[in-house]
XYZ file of C-alpha atoms in Angstrom:
311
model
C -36.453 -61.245 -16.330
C -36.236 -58.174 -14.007
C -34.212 -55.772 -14.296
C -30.799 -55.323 -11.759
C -31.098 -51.743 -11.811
C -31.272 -49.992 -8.080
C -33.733 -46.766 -9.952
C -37.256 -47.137 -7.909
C -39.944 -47.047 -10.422
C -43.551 -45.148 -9.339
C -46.221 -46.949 -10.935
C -49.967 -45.848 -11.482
C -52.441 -48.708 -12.001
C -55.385 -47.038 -13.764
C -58.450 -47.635 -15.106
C -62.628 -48.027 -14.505
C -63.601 -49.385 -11.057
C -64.231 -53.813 -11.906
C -61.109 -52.917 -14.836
C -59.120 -55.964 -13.200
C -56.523 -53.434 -11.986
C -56.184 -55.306 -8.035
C -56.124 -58.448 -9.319
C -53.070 -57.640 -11.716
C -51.637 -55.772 -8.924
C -51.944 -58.525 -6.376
C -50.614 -60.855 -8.290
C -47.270 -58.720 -9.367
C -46.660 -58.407 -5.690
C -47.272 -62.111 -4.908
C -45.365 -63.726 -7.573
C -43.237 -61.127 -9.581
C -40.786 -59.735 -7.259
C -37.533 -61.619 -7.314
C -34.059 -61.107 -5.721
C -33.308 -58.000 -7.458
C -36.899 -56.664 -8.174
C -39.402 -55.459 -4.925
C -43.006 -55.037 -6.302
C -45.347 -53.254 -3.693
C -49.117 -52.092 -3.436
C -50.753 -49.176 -1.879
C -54.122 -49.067 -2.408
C -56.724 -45.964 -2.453
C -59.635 -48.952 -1.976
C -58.031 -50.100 1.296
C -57.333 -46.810 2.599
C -61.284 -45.697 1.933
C -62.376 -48.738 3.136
C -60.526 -48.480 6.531
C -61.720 -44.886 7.065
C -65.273 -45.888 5.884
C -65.131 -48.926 8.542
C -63.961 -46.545 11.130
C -66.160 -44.452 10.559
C -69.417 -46.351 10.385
C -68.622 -49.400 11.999
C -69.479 -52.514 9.650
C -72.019 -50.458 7.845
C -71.557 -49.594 4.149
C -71.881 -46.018 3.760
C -72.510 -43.704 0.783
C -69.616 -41.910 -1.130
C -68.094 -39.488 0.529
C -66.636 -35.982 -1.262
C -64.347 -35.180 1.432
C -63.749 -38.321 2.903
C -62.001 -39.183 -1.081
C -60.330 -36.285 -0.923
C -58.645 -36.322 2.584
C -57.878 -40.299 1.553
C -56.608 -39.594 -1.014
C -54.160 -36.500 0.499
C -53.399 -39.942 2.924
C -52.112 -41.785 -0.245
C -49.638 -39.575 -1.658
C -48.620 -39.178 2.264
C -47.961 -43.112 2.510
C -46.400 -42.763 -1.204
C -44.085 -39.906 -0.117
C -42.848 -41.815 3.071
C -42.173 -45.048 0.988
C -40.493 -43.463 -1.749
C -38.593 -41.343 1.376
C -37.428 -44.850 2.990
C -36.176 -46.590 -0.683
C -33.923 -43.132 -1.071
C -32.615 -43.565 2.336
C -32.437 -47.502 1.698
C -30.294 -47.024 -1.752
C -28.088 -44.958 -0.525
C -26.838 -46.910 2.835
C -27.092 -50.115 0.699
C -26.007 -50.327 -3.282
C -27.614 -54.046 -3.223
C -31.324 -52.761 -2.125
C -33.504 -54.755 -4.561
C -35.138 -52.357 -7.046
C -38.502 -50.597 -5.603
C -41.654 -50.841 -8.407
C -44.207 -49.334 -6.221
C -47.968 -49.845 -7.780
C -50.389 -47.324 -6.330
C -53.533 -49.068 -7.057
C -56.609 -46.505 -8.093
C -58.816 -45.390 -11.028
C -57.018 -41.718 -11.662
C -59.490 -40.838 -13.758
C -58.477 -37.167 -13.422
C -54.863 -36.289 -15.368
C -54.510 -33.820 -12.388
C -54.035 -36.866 -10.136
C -51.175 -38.731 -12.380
C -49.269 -35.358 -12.779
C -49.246 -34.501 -8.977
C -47.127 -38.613 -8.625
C -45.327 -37.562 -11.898
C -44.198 -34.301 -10.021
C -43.442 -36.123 -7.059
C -41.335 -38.997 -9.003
C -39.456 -36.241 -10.997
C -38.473 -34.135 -7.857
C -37.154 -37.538 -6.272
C -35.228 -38.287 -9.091
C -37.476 -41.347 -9.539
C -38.510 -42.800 -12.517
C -42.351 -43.004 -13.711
C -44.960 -45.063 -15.464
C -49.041 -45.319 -15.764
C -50.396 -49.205 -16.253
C -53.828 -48.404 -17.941
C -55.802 -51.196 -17.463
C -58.053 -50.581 -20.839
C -61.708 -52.447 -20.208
C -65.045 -51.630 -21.975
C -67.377 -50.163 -19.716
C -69.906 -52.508 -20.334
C -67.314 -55.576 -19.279
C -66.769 -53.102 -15.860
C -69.672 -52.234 -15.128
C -71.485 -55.735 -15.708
C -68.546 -57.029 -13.613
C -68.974 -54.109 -10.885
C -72.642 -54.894 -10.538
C -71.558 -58.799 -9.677
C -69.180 -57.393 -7.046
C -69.813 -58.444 -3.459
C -71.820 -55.447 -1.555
C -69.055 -54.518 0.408
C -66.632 -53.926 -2.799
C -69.579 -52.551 -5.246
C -69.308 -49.235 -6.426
C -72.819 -47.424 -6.221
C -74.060 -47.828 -10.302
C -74.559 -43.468 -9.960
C -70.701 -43.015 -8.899
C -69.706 -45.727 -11.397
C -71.164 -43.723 -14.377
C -70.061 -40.243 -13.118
C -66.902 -41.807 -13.268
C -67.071 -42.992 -16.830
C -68.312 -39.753 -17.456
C -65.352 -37.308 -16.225
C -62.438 -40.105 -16.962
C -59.750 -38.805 -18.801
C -57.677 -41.404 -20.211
C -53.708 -41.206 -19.997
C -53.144 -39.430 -23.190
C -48.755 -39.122 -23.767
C -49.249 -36.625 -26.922
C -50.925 -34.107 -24.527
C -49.474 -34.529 -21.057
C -45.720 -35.544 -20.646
C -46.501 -37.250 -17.491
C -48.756 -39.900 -19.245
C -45.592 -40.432 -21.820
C -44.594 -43.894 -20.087
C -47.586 -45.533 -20.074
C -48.210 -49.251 -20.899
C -51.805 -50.229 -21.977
C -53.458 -53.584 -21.110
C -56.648 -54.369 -22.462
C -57.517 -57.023 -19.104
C -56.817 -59.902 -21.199
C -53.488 -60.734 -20.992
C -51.891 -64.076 -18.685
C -49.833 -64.027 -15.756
C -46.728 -64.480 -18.085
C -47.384 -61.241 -20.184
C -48.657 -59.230 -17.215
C -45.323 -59.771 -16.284
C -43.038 -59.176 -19.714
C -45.378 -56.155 -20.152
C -44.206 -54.637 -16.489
C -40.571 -55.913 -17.245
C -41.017 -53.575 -20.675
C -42.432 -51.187 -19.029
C -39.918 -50.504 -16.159
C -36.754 -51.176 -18.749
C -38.907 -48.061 -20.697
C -38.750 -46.186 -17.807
C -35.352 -46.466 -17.053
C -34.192 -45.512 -20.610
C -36.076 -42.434 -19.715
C -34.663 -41.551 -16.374
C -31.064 -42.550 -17.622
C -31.997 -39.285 -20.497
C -33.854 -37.117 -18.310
C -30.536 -37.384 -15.530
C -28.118 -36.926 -18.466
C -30.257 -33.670 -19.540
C -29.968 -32.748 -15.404
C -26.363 -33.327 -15.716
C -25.685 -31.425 -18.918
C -27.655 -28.473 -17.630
C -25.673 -28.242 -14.660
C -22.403 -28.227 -16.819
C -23.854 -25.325 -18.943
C -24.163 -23.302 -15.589
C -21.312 -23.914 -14.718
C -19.997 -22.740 -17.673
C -22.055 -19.985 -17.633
C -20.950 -19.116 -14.197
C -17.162 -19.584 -15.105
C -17.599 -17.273 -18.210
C -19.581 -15.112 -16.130
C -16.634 -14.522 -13.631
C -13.928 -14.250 -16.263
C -15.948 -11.392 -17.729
C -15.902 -9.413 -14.361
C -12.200 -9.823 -14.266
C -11.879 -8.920 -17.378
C -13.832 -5.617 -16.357
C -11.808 -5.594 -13.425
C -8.472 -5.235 -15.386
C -9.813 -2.743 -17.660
C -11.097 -0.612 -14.920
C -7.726 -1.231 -12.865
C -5.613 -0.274 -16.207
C -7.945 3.212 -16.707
C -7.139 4.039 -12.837
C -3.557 3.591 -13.524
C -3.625 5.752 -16.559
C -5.649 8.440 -15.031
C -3.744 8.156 -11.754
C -0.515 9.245 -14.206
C -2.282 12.122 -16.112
C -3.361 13.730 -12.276
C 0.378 13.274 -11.226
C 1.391 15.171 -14.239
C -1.607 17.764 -14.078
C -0.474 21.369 -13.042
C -3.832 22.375 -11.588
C -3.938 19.173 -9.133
C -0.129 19.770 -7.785
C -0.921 23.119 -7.038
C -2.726 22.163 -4.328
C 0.424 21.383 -2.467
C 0.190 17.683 -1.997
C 3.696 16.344 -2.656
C 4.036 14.363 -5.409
C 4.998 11.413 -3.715
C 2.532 11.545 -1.445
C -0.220 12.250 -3.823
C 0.309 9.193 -5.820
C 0.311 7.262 -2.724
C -3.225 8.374 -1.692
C -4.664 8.042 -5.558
C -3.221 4.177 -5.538
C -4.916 3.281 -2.315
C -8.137 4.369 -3.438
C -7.596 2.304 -6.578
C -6.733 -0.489 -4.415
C -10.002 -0.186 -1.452
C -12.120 0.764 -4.823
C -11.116 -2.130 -6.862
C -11.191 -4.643 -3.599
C -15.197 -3.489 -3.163
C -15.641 -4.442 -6.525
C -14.624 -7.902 -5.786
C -16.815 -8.006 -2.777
C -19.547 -7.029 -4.871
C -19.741 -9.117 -7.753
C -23.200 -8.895 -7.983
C -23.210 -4.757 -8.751
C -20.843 -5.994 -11.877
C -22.815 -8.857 -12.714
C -26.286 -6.899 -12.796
C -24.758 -4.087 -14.985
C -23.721 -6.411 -17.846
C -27.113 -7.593 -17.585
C -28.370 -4.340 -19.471
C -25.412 -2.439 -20.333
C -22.127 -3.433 -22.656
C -18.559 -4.428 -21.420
C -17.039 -0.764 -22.124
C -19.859 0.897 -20.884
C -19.563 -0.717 -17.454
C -15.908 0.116 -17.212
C -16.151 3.539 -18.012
C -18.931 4.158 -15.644
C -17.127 2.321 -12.943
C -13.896 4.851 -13.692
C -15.790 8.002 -13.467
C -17.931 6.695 -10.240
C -13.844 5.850 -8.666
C -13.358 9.690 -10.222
C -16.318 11.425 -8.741
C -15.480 9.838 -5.470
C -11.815 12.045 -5.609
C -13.527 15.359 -6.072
C-alpha cells in the first residue's frame, strides 16, 4: 500500500539498455499511483529520440557525443522544473498526493546519479536508485531483437557494458538507497519492492532532516555562547576602565594638568562609554580575536588600546 507521506521521492531507474527498465517504469505510472501516491516518468530515450527526429527527420541517425550530452543537460532541466512545481505544490496544498518521480536511463556513470543525489539533497527531497540487474547476454540478445528505431547500435551497447559502473552504497553515499531487481519479478512485487523502497527512503530523509535540525540547534548554541562570551569581555573591559578611570582621578601627575576633577572624570567616562558602544557595533573585531587569542588576553589588549587612545 503506498505510503500517505507528502516527501517527493527522486527515483533513478538504472541499468543496461534492453534491462526491462521502461517497461517497469511504464507500468508504475499506469497502474501504481493511487490517491495518495503520483508516480511519473521522464525519460532520457524520449528526449534523444525527439532531438534525433528533429534533427534528421524520420531517419535513424548514429550516436551522437554532444547531442547525449546537451540531452541529457535537458533532463536534469525538466527534473529541476518538476521537482520546482511539487515544492511549490506541497506547500500551497498539505493534501498534494506524494511525487515518486522515475527518471528513466542507463546511468552507467556514478557521476550522473550523484549530480540527482545533489540535486534531491539541496531540495530537501528524498532519494533512491532502482537497478534493474540483467545479464548482458539476456540485454543484449534482447537489444538485438529490438525494433530498428529503438536498437541500440551493438558498438555503443558494448562500450556501455564496458564503462558501467554499477550503484555501489559502500563506496558512494548517493547509491546508499538503492533497490536491486534482477528483471524477473511480477507486477505485484515491482510494486511492494517500490513501496519498500520509498518507505526506505523516507526513514532516511526523516534522519538526514533531524541531523539538519540538530545542526542548526548546535549553531545556535554556538552563536548564543558566542555572544555571552563577548559580553562577558565586555564587562571585564568596562570594570578595568572603571578601575583605571579611579587610579587617573587619584594620580598627582594627571591633575596637574589643571583639568578639574570633576570635569576630568566626566571626559574619561564618556570615552568609556563611545569606546565600549564601538565595541558593540563591532562584534566581529571581538569575535575574531578569541579566535586566536585567550579571554584575558583580549580584555587587556582592548584596555590598553581605550588607554593609548587618552595619551
Amino acid at each position: 500500500m503506498a505510503g500517505s507521506s507528502c516527501d517527493t521521492v527522486l527515483a533513478l531507474v538504472s541499468g543496461l539498455p534492453a534491462a526491462g527498465k521502461t517497461t517497469l517504469v511504464k507500468h508504475l505510472v499506469a497502474n501504481g499511483s493511487t490517491r495518495l501516491r503520483l508516480y511519473e516518468r521522464i525519460s532520457f530515450d524520449d528526449l534523444y529520440g525527439q532531438v534525433a527526429s528533429e534533427d534528421a527527420g524520420s531517419k535513424r541517425v548514429e550516436f551522437d557525443p554532444e547531442q547525449w550530452k546537451a540531452c541529457q543537460r535537458e533532463m536534469v532541466a525538466q527534473v529541476t522544473r518538476r521537482l520546482e512545481g511539487q515544492k511549490v505544490a506541497v506547500r500551497s496544498n498539505c493534501t498534494t498526493p506524494q511525487l515518486v518521480l522515475l527518471v528513466d536511463d542507463n546511468f552507467q556513470y556514478r557521476s550522473q546519479r550523484k549530480r540527482f543525489f545533489q540535486l534531491a539533497t539541496d531540495m530537501n527531497f528524498g532519494f533512491a536508485i532502482l537497478y534493474v540487474n540483467v545479464p548482458v547476454e539476456i540485454c543484449r540478445e534482447r537489444n538485438v531483437n529490438r525494433n530498428k528505431g529503438a536498437r541500440v547500435p551493438d558498438e555503443v551497447f558494448q562500450r556501455m557494458v564496458a564503462v558501467f559502473e554499477p550503484p555501489n552504497g559502500d563506496q558512494n553515499p548517493w547509491d546508499v538507497n538503492t533497490f536491486e531487481l534482477d528483471g524477473t519479478a511480477d507486477a505485484s512485487d515491482i510494486e511492494e519492492s517500490m513501496n519498500t523502497l520509498v518507505q526506505q527512503v523516507e526513514n532516511e530523509l526523516k534522519e538526514r532532516r533531524l541531523l539538519i535540525v540538530e545542526k542548526e540547534k548546535e549553531e545556535a548554541q554556538q552563536h548564543r555562547d558566542g555572544l555571552a562570551t563577548q559580553q562577558s569581555v565586555l564587562h571585564r573591559v568596562d570594570l578595568q576602565l572603571r578601575q583605571w578611570i579611579s587610579a587617573q582621578l587619584q594620580n598627582e601627575i594627571v591633575l596637574s594638568r589643571g583639568i578639574p576633577k570633576a570635569q576630568l572624570a566626566s571626559q574619561l567616562n564618556q570615552r568609556r562609554k563611545r569606546f565600549l558602544e564601538s565595541m558593540k557595533r563591532s562584534p566581529s573585531d571581538i569575535a575574531d580575536r578569541l579566535q586566536s587569542e585567550a579571554t584575558e588576553q583580549v580584555v587587556v589588549s582592548l584596555v590598553l588600546r581605550f588607554q593609548q587612545q587618552q595619551e
